mmCIF file of C-alpha atoms in Angstrom:
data_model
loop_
_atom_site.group_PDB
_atom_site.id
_atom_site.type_symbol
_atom_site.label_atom_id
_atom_site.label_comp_id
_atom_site.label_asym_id
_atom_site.label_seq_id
_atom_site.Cartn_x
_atom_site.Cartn_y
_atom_site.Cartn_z
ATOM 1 C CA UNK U 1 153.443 46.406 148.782
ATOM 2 C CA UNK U 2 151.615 43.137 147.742
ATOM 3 C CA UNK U 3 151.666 44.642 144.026
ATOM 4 C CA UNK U 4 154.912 44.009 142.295
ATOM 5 C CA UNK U 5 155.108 46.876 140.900
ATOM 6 C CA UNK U 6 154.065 49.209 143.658
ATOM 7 C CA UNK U 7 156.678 50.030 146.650
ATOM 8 C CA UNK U 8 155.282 52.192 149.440
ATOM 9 C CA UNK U 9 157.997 54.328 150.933
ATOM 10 C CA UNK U 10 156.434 56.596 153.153
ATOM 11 C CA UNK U 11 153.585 55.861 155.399
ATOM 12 C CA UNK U 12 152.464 58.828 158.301
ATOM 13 C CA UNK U 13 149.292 59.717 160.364
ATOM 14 C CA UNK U 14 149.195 63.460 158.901
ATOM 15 C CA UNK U 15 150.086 65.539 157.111
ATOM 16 C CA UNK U 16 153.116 67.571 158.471
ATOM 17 C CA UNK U 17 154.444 64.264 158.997
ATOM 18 C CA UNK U 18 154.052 63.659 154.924
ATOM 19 C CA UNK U 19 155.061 66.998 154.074
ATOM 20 C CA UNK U 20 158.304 66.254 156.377
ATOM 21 C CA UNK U 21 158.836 63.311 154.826
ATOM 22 C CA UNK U 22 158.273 63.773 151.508
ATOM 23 C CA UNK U 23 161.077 66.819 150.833
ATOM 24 C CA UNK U 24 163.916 63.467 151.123
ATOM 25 C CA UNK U 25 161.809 60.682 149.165
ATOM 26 C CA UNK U 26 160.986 60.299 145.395
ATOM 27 C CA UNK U 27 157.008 59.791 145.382
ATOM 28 C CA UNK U 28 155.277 59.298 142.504
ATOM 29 C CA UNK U 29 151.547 58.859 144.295
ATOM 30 C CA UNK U 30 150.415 60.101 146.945
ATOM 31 C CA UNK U 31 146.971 58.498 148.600
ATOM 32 C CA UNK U 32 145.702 61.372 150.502
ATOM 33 C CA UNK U 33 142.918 61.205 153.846
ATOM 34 C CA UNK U 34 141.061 64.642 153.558
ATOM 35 C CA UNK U 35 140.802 64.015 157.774
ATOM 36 C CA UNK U 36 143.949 63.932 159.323
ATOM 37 C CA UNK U 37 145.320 65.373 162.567
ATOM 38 C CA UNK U 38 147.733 68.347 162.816
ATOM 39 C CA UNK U 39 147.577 68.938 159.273
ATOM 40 C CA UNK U 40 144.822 67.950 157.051
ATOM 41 C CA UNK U 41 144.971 66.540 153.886
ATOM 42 C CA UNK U 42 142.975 69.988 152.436
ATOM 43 C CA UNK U 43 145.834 71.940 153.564
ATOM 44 C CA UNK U 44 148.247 69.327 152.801
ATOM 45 C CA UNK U 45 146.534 68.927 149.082
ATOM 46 C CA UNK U 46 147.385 73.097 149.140
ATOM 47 C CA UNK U 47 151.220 72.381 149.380
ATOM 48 C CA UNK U 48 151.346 69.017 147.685
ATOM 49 C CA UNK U 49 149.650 71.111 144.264
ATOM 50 C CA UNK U 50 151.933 74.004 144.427
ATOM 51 C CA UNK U 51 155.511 72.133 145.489
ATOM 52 C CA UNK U 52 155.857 68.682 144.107
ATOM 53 C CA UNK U 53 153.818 69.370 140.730
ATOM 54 C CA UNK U 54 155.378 66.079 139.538
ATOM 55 C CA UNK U 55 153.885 63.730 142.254
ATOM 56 C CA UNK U 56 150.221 62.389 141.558
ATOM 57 C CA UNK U 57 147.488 63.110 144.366
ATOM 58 C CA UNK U 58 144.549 60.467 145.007
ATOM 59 C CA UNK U 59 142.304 61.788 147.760
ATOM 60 C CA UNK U 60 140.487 58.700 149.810
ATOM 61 C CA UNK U 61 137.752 60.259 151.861
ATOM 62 C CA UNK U 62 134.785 58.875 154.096
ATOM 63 C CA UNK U 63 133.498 62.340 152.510
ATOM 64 C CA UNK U 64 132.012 61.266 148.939
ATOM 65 C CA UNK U 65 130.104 62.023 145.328
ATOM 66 C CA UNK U 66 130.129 63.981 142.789
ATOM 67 C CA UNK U 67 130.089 67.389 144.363
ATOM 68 C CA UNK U 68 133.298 66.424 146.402
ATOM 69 C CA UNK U 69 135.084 64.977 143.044
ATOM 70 C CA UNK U 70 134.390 67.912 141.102
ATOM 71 C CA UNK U 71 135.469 70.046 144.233
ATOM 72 C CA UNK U 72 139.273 68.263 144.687
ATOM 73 C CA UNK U 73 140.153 67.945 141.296
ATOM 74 C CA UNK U 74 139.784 71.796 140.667
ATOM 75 C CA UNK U 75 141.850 71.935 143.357
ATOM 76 C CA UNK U 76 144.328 69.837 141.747
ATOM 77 C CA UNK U 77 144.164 66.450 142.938
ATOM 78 C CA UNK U 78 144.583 63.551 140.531
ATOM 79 C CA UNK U 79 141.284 61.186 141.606
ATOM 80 C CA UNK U 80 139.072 60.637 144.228
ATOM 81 C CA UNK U 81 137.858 57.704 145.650
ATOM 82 C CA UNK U 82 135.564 56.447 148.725
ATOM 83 C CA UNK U 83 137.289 54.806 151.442
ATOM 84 C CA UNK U 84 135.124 51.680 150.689
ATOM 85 C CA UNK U 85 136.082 51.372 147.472
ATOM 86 C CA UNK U 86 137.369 47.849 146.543
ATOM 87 C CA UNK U 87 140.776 47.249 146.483
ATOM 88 C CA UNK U 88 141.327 46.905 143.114
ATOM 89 C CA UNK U 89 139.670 50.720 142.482
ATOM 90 C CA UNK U 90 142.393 52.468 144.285
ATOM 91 C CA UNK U 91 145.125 50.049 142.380
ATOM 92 C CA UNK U 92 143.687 50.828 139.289
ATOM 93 C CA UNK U 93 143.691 54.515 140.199
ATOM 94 C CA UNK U 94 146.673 54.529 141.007
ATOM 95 C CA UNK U 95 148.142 53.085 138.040
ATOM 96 C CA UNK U 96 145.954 55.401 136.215
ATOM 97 C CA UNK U 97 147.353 58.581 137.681
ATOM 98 C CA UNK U 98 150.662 56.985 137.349
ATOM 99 C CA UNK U 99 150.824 56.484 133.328
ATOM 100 C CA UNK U 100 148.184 58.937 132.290
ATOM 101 C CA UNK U 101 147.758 61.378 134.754
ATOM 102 C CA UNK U 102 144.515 61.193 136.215
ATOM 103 C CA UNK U 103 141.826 58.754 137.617
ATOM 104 C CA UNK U 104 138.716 59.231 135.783
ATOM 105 C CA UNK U 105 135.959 57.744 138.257
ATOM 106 C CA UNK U 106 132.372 56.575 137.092
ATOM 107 C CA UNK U 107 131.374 59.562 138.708
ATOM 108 C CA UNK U 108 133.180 62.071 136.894
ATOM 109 C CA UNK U 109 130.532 63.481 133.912
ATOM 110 C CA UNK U 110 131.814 64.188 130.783
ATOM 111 C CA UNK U 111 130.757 67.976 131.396
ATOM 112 C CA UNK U 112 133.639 68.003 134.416
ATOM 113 C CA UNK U 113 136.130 66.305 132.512
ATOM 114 C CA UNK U 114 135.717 68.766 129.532
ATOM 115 C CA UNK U 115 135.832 71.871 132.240
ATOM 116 C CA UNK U 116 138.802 70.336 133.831
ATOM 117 C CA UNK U 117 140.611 69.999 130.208
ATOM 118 C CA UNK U 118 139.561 73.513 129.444
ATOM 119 C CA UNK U 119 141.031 74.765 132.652
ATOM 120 C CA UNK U 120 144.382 73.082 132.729
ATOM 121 C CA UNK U 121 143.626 70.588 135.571
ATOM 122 C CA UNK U 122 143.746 67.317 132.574
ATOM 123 C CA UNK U 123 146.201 67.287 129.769
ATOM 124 C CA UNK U 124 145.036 65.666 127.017
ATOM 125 C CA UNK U 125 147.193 62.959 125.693
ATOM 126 C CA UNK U 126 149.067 63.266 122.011
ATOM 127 C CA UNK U 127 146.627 65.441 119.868
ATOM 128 C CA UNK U 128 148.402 64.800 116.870
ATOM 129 C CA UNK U 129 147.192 61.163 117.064
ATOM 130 C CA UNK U 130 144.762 59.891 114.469
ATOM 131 C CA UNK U 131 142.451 57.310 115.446
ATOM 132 C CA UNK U 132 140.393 54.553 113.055
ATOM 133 C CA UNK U 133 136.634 54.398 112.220
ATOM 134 C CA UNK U 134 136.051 52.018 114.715
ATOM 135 C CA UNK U 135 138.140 53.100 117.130
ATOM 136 C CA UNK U 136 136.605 56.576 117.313
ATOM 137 C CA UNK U 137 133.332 54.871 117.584
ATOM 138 C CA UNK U 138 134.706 52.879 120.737
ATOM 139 C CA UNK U 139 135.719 55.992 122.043
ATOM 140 C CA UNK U 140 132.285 57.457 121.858
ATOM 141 C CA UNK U 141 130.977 54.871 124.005
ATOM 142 C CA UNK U 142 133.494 55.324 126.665
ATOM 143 C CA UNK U 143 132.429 58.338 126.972
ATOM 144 C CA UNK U 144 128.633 57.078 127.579
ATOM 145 C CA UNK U 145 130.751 55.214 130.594
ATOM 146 C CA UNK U 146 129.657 51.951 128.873
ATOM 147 C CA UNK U 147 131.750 48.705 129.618
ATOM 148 C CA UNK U 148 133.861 46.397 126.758
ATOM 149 C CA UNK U 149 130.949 43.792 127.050
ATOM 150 C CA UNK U 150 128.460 46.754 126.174
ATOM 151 C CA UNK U 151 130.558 47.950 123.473
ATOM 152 C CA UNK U 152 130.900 44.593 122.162
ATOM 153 C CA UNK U 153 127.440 44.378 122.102
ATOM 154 C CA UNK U 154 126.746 47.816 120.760
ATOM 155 C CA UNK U 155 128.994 47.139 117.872
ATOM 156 C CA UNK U 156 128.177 43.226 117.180
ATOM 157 C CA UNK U 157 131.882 42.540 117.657
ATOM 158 C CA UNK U 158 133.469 40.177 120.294
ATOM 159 C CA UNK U 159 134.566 41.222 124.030
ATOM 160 C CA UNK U 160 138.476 40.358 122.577
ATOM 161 C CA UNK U 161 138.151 42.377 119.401
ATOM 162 C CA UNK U 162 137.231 45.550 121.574
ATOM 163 C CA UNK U 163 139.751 45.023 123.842
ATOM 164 C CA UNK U 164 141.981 44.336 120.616
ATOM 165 C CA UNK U 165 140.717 47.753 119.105
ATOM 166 C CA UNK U 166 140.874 49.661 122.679
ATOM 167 C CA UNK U 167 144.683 48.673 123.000
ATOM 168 C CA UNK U 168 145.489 50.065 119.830
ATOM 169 C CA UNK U 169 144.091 53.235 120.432
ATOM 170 C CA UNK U 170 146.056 53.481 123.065
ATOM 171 C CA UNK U 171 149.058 52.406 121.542
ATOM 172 C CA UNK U 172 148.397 55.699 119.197
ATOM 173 C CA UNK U 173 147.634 57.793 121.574
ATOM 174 C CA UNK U 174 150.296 57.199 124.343
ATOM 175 C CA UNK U 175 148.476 56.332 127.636
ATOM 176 C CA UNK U 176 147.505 52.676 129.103
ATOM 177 C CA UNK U 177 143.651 53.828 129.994
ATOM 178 C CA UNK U 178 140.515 53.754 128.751
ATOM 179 C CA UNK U 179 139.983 56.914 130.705
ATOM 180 C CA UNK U 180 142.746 58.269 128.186
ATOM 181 C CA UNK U 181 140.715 57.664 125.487
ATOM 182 C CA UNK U 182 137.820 59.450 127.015
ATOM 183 C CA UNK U 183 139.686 62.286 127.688
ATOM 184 C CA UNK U 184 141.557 62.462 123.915
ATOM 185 C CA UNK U 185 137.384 62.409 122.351
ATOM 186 C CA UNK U 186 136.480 65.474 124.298
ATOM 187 C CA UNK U 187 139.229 67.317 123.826
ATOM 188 C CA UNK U 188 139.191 66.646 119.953
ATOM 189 C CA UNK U 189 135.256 66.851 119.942
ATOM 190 C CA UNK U 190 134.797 63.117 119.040
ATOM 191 C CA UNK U 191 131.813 63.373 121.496
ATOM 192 C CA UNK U 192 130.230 66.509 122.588
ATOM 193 C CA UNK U 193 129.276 66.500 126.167
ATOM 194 C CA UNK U 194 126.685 69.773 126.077
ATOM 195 C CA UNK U 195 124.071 67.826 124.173
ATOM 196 C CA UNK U 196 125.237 64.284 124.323
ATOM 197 C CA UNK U 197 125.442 64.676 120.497
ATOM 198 C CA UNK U 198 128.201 62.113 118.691
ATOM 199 C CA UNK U 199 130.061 64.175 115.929
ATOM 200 C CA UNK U 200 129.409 63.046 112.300
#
């Protein structure tokens, strides 16, 4: 509630209490514990996918890596995060799953996020977008997970013209993430994830 634009509006110990309460409230994230009594948040995560398709599911588990990521976002959840991540991860994610859909964690290899675009699980944003010389570059070192300052450096430009160049992309493309952009250059082939090859 300390973020202006966040309101939290329900707030239970399980989840039959957040299944309860959630058929009266309009949620648009849902923060999810995987260990809960009564009803866990796997079972909950069961109901949550197949009911309220529109609300966005960000799993927070003592139980973490890669194997447990790539595990709850087949299942349909949204992200996944450690329950000691810093507190400006799970904002972040959450604002992530909120405008684009998904949380893409540092975690997350480009392999998985091209299986979960080829499976339905990520939707790609507009397709029909065309993106700049230098912007598809940018976007092919996103997908190496590298940061603005290592782009910048990479490309000999400043830390603001990236950021600059990053913002329009997304301005093109629709979405207010860099993981956006990631997921628009696999899905379009800008970078191949099999080989680690960049496209011509």
């Amino acid at each position: 509630n300390d973020e202006d634009d966040f309101e939290v509006v329900i707030a239970v110990p399980n989840g039959a209490e957040l299944l309860d309460g959630i058929k009266n409230k309009a949620v648009d994230v849902v923060i999810l514990d995987l260990n809960m009594p009564v009803l866990d948040g796997r079972e909950a995560l069961k109901v949550l996918v197949k009911d309220y398709r529109e609300t966005k599911i960000i799993i927070v588990s003592m139980y973490y890596g890669h194997g447990y990521i790539e595990k709850y976002m087949k299942l349909g959840a949204h992200g996944y995060l450690s329950k000691d991540c810093a507190p400006l991860n799970l904002t972040r994610a959450i604002r992530d799953v909120y405008h684009d859909g998904h949380f893409i964690h540092k975690l997350c290899t480009t392999k998985l996020i091209s299986e979960l675009i080829d499976e339905g699980f990520i939707t790609p944003p507009n397709a029909s977008a065309s993106l700049s010389e230098i912007e598809i570059e940018i976007a092919q070192l996103i997908c190496q997970k590298k940061s603005t300052d290592e782009i910048a450096g990479v490309l000999g430009l400043s830390v603001e013209e990236i950021e600059n160049h990053e913002q329009r992309a997304m301005k093109k493309l629709g979405i207010q993430s860099r993981a956006g952009i990631m997921i628009y250059a696999l899905k379009n082939e800008i970078y191949v994830h099999a080989n680690k090859q960049l496209r011509d």
